[in-house]
Coordinates of C-alpha atoms and ligand atoms in Angstrom, one line a residue:
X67 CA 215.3 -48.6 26.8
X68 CA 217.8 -45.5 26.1
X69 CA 218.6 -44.3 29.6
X70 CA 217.4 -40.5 28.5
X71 CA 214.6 -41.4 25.9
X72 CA 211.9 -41.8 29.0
X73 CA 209.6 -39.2 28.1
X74 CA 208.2 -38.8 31.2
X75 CA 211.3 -36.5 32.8
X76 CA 212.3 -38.4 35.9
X77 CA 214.7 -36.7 38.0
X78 CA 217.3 -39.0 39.2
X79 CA 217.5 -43.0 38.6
X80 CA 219.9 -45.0 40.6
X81 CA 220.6 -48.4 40.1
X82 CA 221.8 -50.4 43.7
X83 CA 223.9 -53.6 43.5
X84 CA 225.4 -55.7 46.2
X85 CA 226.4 -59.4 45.5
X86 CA 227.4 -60.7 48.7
X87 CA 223.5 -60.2 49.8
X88 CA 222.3 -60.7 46.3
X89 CA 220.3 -57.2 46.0
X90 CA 219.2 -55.9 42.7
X91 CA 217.4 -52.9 43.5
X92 CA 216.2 -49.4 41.5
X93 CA 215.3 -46.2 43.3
X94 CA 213.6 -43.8 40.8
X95 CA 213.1 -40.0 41.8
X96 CA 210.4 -38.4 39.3
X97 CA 209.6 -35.3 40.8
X98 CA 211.0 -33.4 44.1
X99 CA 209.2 -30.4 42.9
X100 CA 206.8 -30.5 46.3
X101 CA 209.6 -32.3 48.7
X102 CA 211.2 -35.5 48.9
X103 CA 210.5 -38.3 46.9
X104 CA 208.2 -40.7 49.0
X105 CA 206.7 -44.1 47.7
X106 CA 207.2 -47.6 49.0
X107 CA 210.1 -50.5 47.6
X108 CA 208.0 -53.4 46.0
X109 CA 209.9 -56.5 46.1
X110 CA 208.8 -59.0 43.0
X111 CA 210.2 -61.5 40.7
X112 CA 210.4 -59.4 37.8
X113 CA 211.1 -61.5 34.3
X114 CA 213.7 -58.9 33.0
X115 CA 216.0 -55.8 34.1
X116 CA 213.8 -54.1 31.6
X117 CA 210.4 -54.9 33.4
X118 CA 211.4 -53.5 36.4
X119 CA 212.6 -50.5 34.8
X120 CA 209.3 -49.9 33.7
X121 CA 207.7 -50.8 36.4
X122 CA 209.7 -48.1 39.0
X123 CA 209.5 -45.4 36.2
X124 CA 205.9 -46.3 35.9
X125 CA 205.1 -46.2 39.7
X126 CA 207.3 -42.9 40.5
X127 CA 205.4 -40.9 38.5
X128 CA 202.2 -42.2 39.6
X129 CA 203.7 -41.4 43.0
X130 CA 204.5 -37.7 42.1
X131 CA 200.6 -37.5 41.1
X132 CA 199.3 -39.1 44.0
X133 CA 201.5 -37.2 46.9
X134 CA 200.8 -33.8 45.1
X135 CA 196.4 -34.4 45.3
X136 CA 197.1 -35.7 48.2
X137 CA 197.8 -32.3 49.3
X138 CA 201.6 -33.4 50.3
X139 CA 205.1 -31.6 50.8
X140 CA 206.5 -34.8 48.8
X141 CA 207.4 -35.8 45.4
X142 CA 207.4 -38.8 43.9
X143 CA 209.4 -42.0 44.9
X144 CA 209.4 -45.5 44.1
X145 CA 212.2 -48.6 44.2
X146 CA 212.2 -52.2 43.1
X147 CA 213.7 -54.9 44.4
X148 CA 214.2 -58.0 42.0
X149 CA 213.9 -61.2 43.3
X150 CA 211.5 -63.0 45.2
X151 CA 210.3 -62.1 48.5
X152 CA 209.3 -65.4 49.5
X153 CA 213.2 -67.3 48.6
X154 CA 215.6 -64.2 48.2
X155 CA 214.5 -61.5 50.9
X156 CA 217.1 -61.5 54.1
X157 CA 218.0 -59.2 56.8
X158 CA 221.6 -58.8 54.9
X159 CA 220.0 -57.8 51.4
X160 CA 216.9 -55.5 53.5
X161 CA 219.9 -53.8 55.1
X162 CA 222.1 -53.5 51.7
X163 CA 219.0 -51.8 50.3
X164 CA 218.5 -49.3 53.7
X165 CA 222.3 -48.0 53.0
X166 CA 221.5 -47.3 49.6
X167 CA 218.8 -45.5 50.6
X168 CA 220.5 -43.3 53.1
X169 CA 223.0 -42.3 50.4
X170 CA 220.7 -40.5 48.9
X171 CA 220.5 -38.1 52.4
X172 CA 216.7 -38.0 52.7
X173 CA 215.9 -37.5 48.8
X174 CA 214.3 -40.2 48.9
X175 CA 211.9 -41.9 51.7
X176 CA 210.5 -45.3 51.5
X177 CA 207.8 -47.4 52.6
X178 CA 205.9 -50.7 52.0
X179 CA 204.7 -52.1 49.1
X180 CA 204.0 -55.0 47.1
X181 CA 206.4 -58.3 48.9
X182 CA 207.3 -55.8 51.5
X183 CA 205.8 -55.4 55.0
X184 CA 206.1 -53.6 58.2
X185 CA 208.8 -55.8 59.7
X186 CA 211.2 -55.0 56.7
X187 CA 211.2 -51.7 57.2
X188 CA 212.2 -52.4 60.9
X189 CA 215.2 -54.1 59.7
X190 CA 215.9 -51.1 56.7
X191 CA 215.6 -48.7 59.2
X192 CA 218.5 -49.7 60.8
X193 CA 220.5 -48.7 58.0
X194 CA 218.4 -46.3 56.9
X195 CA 217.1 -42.4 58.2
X196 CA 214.2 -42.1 56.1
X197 CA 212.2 -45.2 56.5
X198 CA 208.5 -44.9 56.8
X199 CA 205.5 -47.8 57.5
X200 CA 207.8 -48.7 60.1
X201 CA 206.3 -50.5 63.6
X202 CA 204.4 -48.3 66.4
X203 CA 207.4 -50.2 68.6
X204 CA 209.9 -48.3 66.2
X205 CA 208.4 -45.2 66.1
X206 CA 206.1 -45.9 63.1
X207 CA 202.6 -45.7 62.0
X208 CA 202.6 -49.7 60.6
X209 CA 200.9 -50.9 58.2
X210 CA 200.0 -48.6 55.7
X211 CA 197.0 -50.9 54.1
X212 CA 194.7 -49.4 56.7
X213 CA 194.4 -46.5 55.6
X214 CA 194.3 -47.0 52.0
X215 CA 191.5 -48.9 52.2
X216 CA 189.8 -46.0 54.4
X217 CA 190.8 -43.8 51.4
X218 CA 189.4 -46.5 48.6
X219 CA 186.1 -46.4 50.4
X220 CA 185.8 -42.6 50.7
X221 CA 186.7 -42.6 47.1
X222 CA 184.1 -45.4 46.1
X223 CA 181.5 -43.4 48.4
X224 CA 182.0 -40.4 46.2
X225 CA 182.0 -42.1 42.9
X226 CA 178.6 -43.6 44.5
X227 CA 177.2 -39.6 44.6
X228 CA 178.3 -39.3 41.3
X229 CA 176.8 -42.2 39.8
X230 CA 173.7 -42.8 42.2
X231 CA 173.3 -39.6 44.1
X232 CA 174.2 -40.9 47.2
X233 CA 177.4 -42.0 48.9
X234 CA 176.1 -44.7 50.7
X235 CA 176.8 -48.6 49.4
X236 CA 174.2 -50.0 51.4
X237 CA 172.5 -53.0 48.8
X238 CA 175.5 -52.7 46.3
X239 CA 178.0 -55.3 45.3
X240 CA 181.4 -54.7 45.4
X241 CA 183.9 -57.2 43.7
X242 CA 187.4 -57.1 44.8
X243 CA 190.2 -58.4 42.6
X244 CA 193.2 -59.0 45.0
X245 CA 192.7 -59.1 48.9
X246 CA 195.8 -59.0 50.5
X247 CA 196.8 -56.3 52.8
X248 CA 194.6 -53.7 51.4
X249 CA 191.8 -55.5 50.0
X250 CA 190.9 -57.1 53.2
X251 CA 190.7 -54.2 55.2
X252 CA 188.3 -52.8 52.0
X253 CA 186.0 -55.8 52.5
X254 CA 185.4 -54.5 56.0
X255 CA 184.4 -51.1 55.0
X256 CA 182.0 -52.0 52.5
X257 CA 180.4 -55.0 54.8
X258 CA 179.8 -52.2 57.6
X259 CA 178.3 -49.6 55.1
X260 CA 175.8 -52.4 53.7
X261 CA 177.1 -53.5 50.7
X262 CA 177.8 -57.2 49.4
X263 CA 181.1 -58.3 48.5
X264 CA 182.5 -60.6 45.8
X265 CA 186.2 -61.8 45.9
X266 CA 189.0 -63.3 43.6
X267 CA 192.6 -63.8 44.2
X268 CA 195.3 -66.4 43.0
X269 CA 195.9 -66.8 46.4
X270 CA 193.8 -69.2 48.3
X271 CA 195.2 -68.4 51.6
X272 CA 194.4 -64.9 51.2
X273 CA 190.6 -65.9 50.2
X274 CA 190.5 -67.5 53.0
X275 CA 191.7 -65.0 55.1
X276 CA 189.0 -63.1 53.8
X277 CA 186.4 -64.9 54.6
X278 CA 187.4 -66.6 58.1
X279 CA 187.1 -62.9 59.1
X280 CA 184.0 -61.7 57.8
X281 CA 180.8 -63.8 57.5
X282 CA 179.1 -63.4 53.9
X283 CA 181.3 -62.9 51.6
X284 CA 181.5 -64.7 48.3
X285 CA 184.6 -65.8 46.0
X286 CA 185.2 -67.1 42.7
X287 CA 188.1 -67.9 40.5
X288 CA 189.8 -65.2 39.2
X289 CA 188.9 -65.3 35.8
X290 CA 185.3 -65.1 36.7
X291 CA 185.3 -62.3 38.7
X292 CA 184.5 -59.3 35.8
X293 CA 181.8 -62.0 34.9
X294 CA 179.9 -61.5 38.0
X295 CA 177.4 -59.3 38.5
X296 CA 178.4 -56.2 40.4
X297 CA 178.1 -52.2 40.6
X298 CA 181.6 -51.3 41.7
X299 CA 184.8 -53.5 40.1
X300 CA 187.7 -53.0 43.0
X301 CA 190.8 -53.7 41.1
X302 CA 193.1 -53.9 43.8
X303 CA 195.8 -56.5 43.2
X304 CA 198.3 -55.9 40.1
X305 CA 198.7 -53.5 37.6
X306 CA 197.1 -53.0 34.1
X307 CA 193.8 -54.4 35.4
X308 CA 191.8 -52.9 33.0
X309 CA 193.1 -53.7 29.4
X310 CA 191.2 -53.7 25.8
X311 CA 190.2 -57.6 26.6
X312 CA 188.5 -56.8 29.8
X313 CA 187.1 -53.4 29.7
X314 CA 184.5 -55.0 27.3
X315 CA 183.7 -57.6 30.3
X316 CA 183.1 -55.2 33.0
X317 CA 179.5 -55.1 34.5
X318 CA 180.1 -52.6 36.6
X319 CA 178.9 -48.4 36.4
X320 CA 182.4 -47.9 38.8
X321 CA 185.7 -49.0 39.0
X322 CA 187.6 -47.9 42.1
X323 CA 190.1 -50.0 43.6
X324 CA 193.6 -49.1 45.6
X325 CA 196.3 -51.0 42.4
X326 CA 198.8 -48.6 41.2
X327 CA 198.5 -48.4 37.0
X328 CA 195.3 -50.1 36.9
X329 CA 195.1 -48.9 32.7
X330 CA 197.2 -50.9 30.9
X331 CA 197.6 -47.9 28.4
X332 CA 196.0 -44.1 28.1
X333 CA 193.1 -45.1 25.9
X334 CA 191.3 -47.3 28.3
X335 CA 189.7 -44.8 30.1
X336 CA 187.7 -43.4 27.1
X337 CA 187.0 -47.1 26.0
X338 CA 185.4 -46.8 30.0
X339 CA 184.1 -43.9 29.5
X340 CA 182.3 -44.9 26.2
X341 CA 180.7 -48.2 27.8
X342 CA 179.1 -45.7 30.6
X343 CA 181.6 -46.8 33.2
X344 CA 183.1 -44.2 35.7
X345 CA 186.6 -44.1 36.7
X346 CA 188.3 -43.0 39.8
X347 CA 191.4 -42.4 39.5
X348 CA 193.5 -45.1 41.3
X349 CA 196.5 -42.2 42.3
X350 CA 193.9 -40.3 43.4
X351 CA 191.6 -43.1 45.8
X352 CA 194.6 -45.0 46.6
X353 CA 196.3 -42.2 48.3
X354 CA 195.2 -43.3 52.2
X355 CA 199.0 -45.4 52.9
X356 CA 201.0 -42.7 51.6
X357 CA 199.1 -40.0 54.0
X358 CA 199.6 -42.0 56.3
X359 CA 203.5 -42.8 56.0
X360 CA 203.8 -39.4 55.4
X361 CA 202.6 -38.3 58.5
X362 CA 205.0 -40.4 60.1
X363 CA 207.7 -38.4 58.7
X364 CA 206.1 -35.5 61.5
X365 CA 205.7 -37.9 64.4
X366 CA 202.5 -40.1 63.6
X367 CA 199.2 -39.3 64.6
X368 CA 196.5 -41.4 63.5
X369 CA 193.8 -39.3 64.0
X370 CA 195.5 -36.6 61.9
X371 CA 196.6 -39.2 59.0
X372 CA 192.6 -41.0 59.5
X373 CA 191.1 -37.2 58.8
X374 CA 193.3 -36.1 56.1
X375 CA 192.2 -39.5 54.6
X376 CA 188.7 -39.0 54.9
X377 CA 188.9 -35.8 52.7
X378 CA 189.8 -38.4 49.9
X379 CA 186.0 -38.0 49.3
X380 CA 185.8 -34.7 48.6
X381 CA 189.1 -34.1 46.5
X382 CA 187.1 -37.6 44.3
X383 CA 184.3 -36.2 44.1
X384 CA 185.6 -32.6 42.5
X385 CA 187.8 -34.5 40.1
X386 CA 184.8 -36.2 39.0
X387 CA 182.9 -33.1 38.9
X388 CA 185.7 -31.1 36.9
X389 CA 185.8 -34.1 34.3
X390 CA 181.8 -33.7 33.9
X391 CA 182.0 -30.3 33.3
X392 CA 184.9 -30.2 31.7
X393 CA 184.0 -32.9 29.2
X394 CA 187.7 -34.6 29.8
X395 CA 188.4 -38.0 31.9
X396 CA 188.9 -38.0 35.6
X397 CA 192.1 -39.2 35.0
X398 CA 192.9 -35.7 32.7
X399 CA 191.3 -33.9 35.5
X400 CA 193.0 -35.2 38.2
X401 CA 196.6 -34.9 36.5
X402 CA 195.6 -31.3 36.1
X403 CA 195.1 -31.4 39.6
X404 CA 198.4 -32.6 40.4
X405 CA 200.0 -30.3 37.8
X406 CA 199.1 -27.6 38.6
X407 CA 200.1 -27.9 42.2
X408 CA 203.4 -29.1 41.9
X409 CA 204.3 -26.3 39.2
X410 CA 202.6 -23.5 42.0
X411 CA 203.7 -24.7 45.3
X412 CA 207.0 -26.0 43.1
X413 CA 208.1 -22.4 42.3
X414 CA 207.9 -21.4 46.1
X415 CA 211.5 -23.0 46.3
X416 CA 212.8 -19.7 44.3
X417 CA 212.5 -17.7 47.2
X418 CA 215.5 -18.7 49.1
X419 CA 215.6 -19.4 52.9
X420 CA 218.5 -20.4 55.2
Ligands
NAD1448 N1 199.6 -51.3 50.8 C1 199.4 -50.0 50.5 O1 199.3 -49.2 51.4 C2 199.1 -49.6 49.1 C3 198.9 -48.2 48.9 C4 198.6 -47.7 47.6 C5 198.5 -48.7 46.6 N2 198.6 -50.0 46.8 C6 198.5 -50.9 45.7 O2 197.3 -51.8 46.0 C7 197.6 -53.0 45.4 C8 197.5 -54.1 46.5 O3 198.4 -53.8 47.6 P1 198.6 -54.7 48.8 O4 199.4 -54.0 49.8 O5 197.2 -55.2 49.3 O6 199.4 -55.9 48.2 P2 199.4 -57.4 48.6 O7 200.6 -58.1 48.0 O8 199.2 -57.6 50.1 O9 198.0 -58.0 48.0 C9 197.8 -58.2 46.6 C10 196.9 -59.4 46.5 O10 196.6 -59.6 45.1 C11 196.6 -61.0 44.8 N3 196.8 -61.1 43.4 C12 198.0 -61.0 42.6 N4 197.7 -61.1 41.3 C13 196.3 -61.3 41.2 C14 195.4 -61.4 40.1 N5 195.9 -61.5 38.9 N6 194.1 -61.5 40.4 C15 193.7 -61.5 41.7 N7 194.5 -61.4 42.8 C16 195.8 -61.3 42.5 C17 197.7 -61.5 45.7 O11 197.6 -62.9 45.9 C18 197.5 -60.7 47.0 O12 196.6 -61.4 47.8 C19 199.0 -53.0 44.8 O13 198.8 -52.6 43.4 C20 199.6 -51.8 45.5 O14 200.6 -51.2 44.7 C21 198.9 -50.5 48.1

């Protein structure tokens, strides 16, 4: 990939090595337009340089999309790590990464993501100024799954309207790809609003996380999941979830789910829109953790972050409501959305302030 020929006009790129601690890490600015970047470090095994490259250009712009609906003062962030978190992650490499970080003099804030939890952000933030998700010991607002699966259910509830009439999930089923940190809080929601949930992960443990907590809940392979019977399909594991093989398997009249880049490419969401199936945007539904770093930046209060959150319903259910009328996705809409904000609260910065 030529370093310029991105097309999707990322700010600043920088590329963090440090062998004695074995980091491999890339920070990707897209947009400060709004404020500073801000979007979590995702620590994975990634098969090539070149996948993780896409991956951080791919999430910082989704990240510059979500903040600005979101109603932020932040552009979009995102870093990789490559290696595995399970063999490679140590308080000498976390630290490394937390200098790097700081270099960039508030730029750039990070947070948790995929391989990365609330305890490494502890140990970045020694290093490191502009750490969010950190502990409630440390000053932080912890784990930021919380409230992104308080966000993915307000979005689901107003994809629900939009479908069914009515936000409620009582008598629906719900099947989750993925329940780690977020999709377990998610099966909570929907068990307490009335709804019956399906679940598939690679990981055992995590299934059975799931369902030592809650009573009632089924599971099947993974492969099986988008056979199942189900109104809502949850993609909230990986990326590209919904690709030209499975979009024609889905059984579902919604998918809402809190993965980043759940379309593997940009004509998925007609080929949904064609079988009947409603989209909600994942940038947009997905958008609970980053409120909820973000507030941290302030001094976290979780009642504040919790009802900023909550208006994830309504800012859904207009994106869905523009794309109807409209005649374009909710994916169009809701880029419009984020567009058009950071281009009018963007040009604020030409009137100059000490
Ligand atoms: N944590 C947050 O606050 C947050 C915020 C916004 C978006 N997201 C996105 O939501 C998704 C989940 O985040 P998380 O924090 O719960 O991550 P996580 O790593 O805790 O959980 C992901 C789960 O998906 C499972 N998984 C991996 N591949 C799978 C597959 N092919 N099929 C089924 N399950 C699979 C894993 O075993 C794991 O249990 C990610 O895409 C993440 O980027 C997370």
């Amino acid at each position: 990939m030529g370093v310029f020929s991105d097309s999707s006009g990322h700010e600043q790129v920088v590329f963090c090595e440090h062998r004695p601690s074995g980091l491999r890490a890339i920070i990707a600015l897209h947009s400060t337009a709004l404020g500073p970047g801000l979007g979590g470090t995702r620590f994975y095994p990634y098969p090539t340089e070149e996948d993780a490259l896409a991956d951080v250009l791919r999430l910082s712009r989704a990240m510059s999309y979500k903040n600005a609906c979101a109603g932020l003062d932040h552009g979009g962030g995102k870093a990789v790590i490559i290696g595995d978190p399970l063999t490679d992650k140590t308080e000498a490499l976390l630290r490394a990464y937390g200098r790097f970080v700081q270099s960039l003099n508030g730029r750039y804030y990070t947070a948790a993501d995929v391989g990365t939890y609330v305890a490494d952000m502890d140990v970045i933030s020694r290093e490191c100024d502009f750490v969010t998700g950190r502990s409630p010991a440390e000053g932080g607002a912890g784990d930021s799954a919380v409230l992104t699966a308080y966000g993915v259910f307000q979005g689901m509830r107003a994809a629900a309207e939009h479908v069914w009439g009515s936000p409620s999930l009582a008598g629906r089923r719900v099947g989750i790809a993925g329940v780690g940190k977020v999709g377990h809080h998610l099966v909570g929601h929907l068990l307490d609003d009335g709804a019956t949930v399906v679940v598939a992960d690679v990981s055992d443990v995590a299934v059975q996380r799931v369902q030592s907590s809650y009573d009632g809940v089924d599971s099947v392979e993974v492969a099986q999941l988008l056979d199942e019977p189900m109104d809502i399909y949850s993609p909230c594991a990986l990326h590209d979830a919904l690709t030209d093989e499975t979009v024609p398997r889905l059984r579902a009249a919604i998918v809402c789910g809190a993965a980043n880049n759940q379309l593997a490419h940009d004509g998925i969401e007609k080929l949904l829109g064609d079988r009947g199936v409603l989209y909600a945007p994942d940038f947009v539904v997905n958008a609970g953790g980053v409120i909820q770093v973000g507030d941290e930046v302030r001094g976290y209060s979780e009642e504040r972050a919790r009802a900023k959150t909550a208006l994830i319903f309504d800012t859904t259910k207009a994106v869905l409501a523009t794309a109807a009328s409209a005649g374009i996705t909710p994916g169009t809409a809701a880029e419009q959305v984020a567009e058009h904000r950071m281009a009018d609260v963007g040009q604020l910065r030409s009137l100059h302030l000490r």
